[in-house]
Coordinates of C-alpha atoms in Angstrom, one line a residue:
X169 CA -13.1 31.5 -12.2
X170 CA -13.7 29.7 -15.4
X171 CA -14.0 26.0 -15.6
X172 CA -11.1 23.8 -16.8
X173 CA -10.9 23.1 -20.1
X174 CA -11.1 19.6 -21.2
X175 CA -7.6 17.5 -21.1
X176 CA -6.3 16.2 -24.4
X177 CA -3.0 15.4 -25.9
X178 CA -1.1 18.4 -27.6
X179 CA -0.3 18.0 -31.6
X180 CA 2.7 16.7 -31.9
X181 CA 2.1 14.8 -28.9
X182 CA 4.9 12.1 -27.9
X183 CA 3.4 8.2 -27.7
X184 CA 7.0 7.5 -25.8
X185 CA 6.3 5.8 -22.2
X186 CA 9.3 8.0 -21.5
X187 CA 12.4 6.4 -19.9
X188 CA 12.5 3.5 -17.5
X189 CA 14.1 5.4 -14.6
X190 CA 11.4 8.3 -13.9
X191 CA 10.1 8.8 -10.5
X192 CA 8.6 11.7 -9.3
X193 CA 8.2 13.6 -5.9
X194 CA 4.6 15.4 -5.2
X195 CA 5.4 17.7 -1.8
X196 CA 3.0 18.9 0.8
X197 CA 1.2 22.2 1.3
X198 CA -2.7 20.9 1.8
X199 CA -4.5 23.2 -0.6
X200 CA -1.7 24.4 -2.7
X201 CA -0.9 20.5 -4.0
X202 CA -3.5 21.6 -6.4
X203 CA -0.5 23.5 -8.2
X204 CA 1.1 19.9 -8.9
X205 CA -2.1 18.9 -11.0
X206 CA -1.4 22.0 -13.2
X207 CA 2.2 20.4 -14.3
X208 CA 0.9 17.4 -15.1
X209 CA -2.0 18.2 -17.5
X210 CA 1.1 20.0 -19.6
X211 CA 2.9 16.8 -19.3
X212 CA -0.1 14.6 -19.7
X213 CA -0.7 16.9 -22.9
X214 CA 3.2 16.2 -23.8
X215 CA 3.1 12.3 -23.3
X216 CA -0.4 11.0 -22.8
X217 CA 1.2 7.7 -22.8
X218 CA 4.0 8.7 -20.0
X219 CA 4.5 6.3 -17.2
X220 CA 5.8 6.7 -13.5
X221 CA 7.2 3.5 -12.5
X222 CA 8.6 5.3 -9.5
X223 CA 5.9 7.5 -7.5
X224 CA 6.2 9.2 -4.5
X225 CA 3.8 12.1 -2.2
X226 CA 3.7 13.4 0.8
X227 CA 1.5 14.6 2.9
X228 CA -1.4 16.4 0.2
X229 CA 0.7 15.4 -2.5
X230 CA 0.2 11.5 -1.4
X231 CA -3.2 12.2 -2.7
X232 CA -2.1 12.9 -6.1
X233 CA 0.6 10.0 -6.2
X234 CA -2.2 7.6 -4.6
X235 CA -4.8 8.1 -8.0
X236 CA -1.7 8.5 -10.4
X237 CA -0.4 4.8 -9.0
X238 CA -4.0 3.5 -9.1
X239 CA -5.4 4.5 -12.2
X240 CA -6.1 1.8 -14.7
X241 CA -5.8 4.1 -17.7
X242 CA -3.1 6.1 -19.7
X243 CA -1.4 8.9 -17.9
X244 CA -3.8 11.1 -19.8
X245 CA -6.7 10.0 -18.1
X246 CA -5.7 9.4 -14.8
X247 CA -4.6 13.0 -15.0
X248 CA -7.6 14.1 -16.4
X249 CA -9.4 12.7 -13.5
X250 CA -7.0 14.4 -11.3
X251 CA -7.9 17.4 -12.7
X252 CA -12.0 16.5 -11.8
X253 CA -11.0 15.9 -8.5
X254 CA -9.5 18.9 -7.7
X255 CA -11.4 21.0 -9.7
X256 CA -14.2 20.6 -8.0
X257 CA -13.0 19.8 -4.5
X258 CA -15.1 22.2 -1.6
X259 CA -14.0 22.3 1.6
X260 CA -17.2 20.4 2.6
X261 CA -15.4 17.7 0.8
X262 CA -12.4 18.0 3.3
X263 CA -14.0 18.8 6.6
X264 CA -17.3 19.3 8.3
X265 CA -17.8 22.7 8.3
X266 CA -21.4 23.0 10.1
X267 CA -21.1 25.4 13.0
X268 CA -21.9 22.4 15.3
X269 CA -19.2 20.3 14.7
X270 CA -16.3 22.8 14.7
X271 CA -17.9 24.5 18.0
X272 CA -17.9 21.5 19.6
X273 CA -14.4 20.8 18.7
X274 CA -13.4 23.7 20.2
X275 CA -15.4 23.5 23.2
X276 CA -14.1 20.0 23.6
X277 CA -10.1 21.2 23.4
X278 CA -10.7 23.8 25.7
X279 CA -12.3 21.3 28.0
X280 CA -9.4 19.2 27.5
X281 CA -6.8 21.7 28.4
X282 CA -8.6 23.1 31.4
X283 CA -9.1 19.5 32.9
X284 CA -5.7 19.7 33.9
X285 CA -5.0 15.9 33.7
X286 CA -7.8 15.7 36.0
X287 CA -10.5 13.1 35.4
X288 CA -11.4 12.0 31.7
X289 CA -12.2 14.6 29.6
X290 CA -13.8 13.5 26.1
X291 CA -10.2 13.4 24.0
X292 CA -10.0 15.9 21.0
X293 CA -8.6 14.3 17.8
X294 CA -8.0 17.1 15.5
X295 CA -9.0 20.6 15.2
X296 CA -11.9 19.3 12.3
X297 CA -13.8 16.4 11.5
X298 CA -11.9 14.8 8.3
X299 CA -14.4 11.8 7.6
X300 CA -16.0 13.3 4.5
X301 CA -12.5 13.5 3.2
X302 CA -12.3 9.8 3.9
X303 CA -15.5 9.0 2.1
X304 CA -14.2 11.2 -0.6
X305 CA -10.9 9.3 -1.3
X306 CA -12.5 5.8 -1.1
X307 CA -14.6 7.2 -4.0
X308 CA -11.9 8.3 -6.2
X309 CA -9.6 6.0 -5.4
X310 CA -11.8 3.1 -6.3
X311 CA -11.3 1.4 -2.9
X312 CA -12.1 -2.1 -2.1
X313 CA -12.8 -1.9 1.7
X314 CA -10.0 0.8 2.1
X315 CA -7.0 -1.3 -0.4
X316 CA -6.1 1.1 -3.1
X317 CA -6.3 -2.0 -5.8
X318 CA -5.7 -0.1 -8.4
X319 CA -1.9 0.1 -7.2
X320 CA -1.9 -3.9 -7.1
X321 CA -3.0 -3.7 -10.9
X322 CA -0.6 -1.5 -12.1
X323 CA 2.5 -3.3 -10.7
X324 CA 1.3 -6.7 -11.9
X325 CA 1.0 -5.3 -15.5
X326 CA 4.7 -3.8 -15.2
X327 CA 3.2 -0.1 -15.4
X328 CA 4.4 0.3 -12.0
X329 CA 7.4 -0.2 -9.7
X330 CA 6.5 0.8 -6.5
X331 CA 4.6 3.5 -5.1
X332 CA 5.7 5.1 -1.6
X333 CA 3.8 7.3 1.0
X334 CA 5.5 9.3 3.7
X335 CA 3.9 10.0 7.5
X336 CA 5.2 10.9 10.5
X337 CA 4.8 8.1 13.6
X338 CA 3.5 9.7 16.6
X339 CA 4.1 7.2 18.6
X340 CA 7.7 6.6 17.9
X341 CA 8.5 9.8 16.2
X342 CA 10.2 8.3 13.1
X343 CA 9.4 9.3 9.4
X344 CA 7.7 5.9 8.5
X345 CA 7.6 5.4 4.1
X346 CA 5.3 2.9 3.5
X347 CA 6.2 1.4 0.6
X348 CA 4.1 -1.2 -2.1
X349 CA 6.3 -1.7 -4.9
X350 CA 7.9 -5.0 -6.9
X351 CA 11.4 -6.0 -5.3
X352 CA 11.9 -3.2 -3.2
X353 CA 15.1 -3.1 -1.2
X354 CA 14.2 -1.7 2.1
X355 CA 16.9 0.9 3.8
X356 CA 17.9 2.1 7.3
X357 CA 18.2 5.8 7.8
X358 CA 18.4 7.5 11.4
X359 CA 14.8 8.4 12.4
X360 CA 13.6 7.3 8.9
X361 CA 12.0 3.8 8.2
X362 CA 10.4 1.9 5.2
X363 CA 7.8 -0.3 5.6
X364 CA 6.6 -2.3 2.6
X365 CA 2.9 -2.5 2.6
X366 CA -0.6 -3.1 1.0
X367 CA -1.4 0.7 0.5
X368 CA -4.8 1.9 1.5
X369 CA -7.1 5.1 2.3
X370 CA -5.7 5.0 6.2
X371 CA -2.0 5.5 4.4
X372 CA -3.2 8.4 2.2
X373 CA -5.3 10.0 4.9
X374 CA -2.7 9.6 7.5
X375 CA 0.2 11.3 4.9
X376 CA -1.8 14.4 4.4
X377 CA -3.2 15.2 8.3
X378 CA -2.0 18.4 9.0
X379 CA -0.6 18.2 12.5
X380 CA -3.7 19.2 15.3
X381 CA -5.8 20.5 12.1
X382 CA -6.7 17.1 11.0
X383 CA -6.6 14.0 13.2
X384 CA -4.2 11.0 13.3
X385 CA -4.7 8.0 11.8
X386 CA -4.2 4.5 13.3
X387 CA -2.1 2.4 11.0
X388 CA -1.0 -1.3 12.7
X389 CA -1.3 -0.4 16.6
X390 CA 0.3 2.9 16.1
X391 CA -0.5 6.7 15.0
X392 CA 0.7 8.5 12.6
X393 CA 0.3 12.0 10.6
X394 CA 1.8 14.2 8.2
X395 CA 4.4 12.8 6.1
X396 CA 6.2 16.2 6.1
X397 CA 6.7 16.7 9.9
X398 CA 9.8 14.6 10.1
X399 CA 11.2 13.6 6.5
X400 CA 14.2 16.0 6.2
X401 CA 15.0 14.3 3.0
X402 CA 12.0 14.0 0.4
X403 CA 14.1 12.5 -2.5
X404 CA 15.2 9.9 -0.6
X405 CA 12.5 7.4 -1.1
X406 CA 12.4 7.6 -4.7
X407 CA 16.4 7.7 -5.0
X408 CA 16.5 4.3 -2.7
X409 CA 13.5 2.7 -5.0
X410 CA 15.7 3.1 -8.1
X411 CA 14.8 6.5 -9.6
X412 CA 17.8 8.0 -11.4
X413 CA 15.8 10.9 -13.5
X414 CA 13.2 12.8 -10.9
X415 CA 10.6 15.4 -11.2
X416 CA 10.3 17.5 -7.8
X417 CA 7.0 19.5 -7.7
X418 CA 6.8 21.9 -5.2
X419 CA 4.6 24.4 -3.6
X420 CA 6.7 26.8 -2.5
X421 CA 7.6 30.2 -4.5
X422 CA 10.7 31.1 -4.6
X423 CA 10.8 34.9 -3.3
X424 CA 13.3 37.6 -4.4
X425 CA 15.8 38.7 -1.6
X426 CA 13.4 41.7 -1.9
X427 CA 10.2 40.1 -1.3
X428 CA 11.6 37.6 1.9
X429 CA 13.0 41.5 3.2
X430 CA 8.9 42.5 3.1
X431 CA 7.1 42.5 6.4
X432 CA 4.0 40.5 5.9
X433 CA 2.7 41.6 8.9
X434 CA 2.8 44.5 11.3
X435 CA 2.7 44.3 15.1
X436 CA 2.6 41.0 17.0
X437 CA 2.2 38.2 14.9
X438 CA -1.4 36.6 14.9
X439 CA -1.6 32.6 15.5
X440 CA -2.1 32.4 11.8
X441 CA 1.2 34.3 11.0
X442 CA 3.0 31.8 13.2
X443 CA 1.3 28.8 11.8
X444 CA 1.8 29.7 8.3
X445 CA 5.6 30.5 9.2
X446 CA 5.7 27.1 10.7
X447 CA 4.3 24.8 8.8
X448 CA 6.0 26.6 5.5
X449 CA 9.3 25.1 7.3
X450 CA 7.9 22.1 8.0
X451 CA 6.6 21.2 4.5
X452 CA 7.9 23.6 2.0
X453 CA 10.9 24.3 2.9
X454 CA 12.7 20.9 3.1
X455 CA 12.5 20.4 -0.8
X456 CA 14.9 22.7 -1.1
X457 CA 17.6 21.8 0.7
X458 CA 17.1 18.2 -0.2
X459 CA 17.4 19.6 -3.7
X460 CA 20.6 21.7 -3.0
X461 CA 22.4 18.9 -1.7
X462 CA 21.5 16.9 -4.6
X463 CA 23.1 19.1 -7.2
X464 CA 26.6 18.9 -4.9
X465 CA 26.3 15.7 -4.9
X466 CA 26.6 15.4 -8.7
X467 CA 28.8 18.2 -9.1
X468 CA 31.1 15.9 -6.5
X469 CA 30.8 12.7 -8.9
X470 CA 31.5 14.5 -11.8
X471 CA 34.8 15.4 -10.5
X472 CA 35.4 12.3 -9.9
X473 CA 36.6 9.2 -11.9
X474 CA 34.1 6.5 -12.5
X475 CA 36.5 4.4 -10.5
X476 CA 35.9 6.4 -7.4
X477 CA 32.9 6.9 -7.3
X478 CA 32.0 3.6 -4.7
X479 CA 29.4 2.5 -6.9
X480 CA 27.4 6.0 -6.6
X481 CA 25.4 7.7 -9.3
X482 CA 24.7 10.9 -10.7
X483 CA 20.6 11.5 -10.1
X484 CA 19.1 14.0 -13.0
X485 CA 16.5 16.3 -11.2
X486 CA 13.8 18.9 -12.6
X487 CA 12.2 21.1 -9.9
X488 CA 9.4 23.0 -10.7
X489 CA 8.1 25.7 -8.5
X490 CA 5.1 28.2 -8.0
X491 CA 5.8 31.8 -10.2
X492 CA 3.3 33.2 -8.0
X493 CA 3.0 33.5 -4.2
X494 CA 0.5 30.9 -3.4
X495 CA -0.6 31.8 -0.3
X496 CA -0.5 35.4 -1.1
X497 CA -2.9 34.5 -3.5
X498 CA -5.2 32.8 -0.7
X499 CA -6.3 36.1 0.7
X500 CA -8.3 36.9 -2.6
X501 CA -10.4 33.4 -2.0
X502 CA -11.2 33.9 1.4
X503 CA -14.6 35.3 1.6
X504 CA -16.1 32.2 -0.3
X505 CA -15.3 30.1 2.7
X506 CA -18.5 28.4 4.9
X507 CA -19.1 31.4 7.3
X508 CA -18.4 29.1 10.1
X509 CA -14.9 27.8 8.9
X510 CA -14.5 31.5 8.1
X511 CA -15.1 33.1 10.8
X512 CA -12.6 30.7 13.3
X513 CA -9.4 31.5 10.6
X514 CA -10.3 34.8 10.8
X515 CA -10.2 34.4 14.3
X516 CA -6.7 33.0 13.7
X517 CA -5.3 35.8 12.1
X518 CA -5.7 35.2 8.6
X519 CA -6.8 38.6 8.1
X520 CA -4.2 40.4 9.8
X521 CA -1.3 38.9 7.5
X522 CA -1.0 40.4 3.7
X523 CA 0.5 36.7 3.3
X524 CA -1.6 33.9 4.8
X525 CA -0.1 30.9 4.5
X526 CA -1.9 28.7 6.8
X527 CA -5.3 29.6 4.7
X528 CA -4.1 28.9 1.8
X529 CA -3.0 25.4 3.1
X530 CA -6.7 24.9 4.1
X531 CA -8.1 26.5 1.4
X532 CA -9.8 24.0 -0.6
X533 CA -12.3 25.8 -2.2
X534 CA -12.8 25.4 -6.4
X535 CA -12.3 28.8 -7.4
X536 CA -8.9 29.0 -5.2
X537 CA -7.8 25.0 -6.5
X538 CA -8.6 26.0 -10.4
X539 CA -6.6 29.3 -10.1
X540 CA -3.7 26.9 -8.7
X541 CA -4.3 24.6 -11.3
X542 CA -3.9 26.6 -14.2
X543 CA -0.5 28.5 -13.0
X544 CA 1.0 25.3 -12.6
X545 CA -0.1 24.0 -16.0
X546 CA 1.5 28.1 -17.0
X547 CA 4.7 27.1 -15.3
X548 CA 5.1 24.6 -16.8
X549 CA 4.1 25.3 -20.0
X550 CA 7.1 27.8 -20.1
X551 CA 9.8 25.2 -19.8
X552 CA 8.3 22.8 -22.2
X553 CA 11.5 22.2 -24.0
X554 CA 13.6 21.8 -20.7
X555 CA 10.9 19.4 -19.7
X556 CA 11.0 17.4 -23.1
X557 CA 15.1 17.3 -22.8
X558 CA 15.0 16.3 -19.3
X559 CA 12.9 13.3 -20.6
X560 CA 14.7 12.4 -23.8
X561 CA 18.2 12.9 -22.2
X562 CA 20.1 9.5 -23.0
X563 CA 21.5 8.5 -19.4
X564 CA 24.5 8.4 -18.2

């Protein structure tokens, strides 16, 4: 796999910031969030100038909210350096993937579950060792003892509104948003709950842990995990922060009737099968519907006259999605995994399934990331003129 090419702005490029009530939404999918990066080197090549004020991730896609919220440069660079990031990411980067550490995590959950309850066995965290990916972030985020200051910067120069991170409390089982943003109105939904804070690394981290894979993170007294799990509605932190014109990026490809028909698998379902199947629904799938119910929402209003409307309004959204199966795709990368990490997914099932989801979720190898990269920056490439109406429209 080649190299990216360098990022620069298109001829022709646009110097507009673009309008005042952007915000965009960067879903989950742990490898695959890669694909978001590709969209926005085409719009960073659009509108080098372009700013967010209103940006939102969850779980992997916190990652890419966290730099694009932090970055002291134009939207250019900070995508640019986005594009570095991923680029070049290795799984070593993620995880420890020495045959030491992941034996003894194993050993240590199968110690756990044969104690019974009995005595005090050592306590298994996650499935993997995640500190280099903590090491990692404070890097590229440019943390000062874990703050993301960058995000502090940003909102006190107007560049910024608010920035919000999704996870999943494990110890109450609510969606928590944490939120860092300039006059935020806080809202009560059933099961979901804002929290304004002073975003850091433990936020990010805690968004993108992939439930038993990765360990929880301790936030004020309490653990949490990925922001996916429990957020049945992912536009509704960026609707509720002020966002009237959203980009959705998600992770997802949306199959033919045909395709969802295909068995992907024959005979029993290995773990990986059922993993992939499950955590598609957990963090792909919810997009969708949250999208769907959107666009009745707005037909609704429209029918409407402005008189009874109780003070609602219409929400402009642009949802881009994967043209390729992503983790179809995953199967191709596979062999360049560390033998160790290798051979326990195989172990899994990964080979046994023509469409391994739950690798490609884990996948973070640079070959894998770059080919995701450059579809998404093909995607979106494609719709360049919906893109550039969607973002000149005159509101409503």
């Amino acid at each position: 796999m080649s190299p990216l090419e360098p990022l620069e702005a298109s001829s022709g490029a646009s110097r507009s910031p673009g309008p005042a009530d952007l915000g965009i939404v960067m879903t989950g999918g742990g490898a695959r969030a890669a694909y978001q990066v590709g969209f926005l080197r085409c719009l960073a090549r659009l509108y080098p100038e372009l700013r967010i004020p209103y940006v939102t991730g969850i779980s992997a896609g916190a990652i890419n909210a966290a730099l694009l919220a932090s970055h002291h440069g134009t939207f250019l660079q900070a995508v640019s350096e986005l594009s570095g990031l991923w680029g070049n990411l290795t799984v070593g980067d993620v995880f420890r993937t020495d045959t030491r550490s992941l034996a003894m995590n194993v050993v240590n959950w199968l110690r756990q579950l044969a104690s019974g309850g009995i005595g005090r066995p050592r306590l298994v965290r996650g499935l993997v060792d995640t500190q280099p990916l903590r090491a990692f972030l404070t890097e590229v985020l440019h943390a000062v003892d874990g703050e993301l200051t960058g995000v502090k910067y940003n909102l006190d120069r107007g560049r910024l509104n608010a920035l919000a991170i999704s996870t999943t409390s494990y110890s109450t089982g609510q969606s928590v948003t944490w939120i860092q943003g300039n006059d935020v109105e806080l809202w009560e939904r059933p099961m979901r709950k804002p929290v304004t804070t002073t975003m850091s690394v433990d936020h990010v981290m805690a968004s993108a842990a992939l439930p038993l894979f990765f360990p929880a993170v301790g936030i004020e007294n309490a653990w949490y995990g990925d922001g996916g799990i429990r957020l049945v509605a992912p536009l509704s932190p960026v609707i509720h922060l002020g966002a009237r014109r959203i980009i959705a990026i998600s992770t997802r490809y949306a199959a033919s009737d045909a395709e969802q028909a295909e068995h992907t698998v024959h005979g029993y379902p290995p773990p990986a099968q059922v993993m992939g199947v499950l955590m598609n629904s957990i963090f792909l799938d919810l997009l969708d519907h949250d999208a769907l119910r959107l666009e009745r929402l707005n037909q609704l209003l429209d029918d409407l006259p402005e008189g009874s409307r109780g003070g609602l309004k219409q929400v402009r959204l642009l949802t881009l999605r994967p043209s390729a199966d992503l983790g179809k795709m995953a199967g191709q990368f596979e062999a360049q995994l560390p033998r160790a990490f290798r051979f326990m997914t195989r172990g899994l099932g990964t080979k046994e399934t023509r469409s391994p989801d739950f690798l490609s979720m884990v996948l973070f190898q640079p070959d894998y990331l770059t080919a995701l990269i450059e579809i998404g920056e093909k995607d979106a490439a494609a719709r360049v003129g919906e893109i550039e109406a969607f973002l000149e429209a005159e509101t409503d």
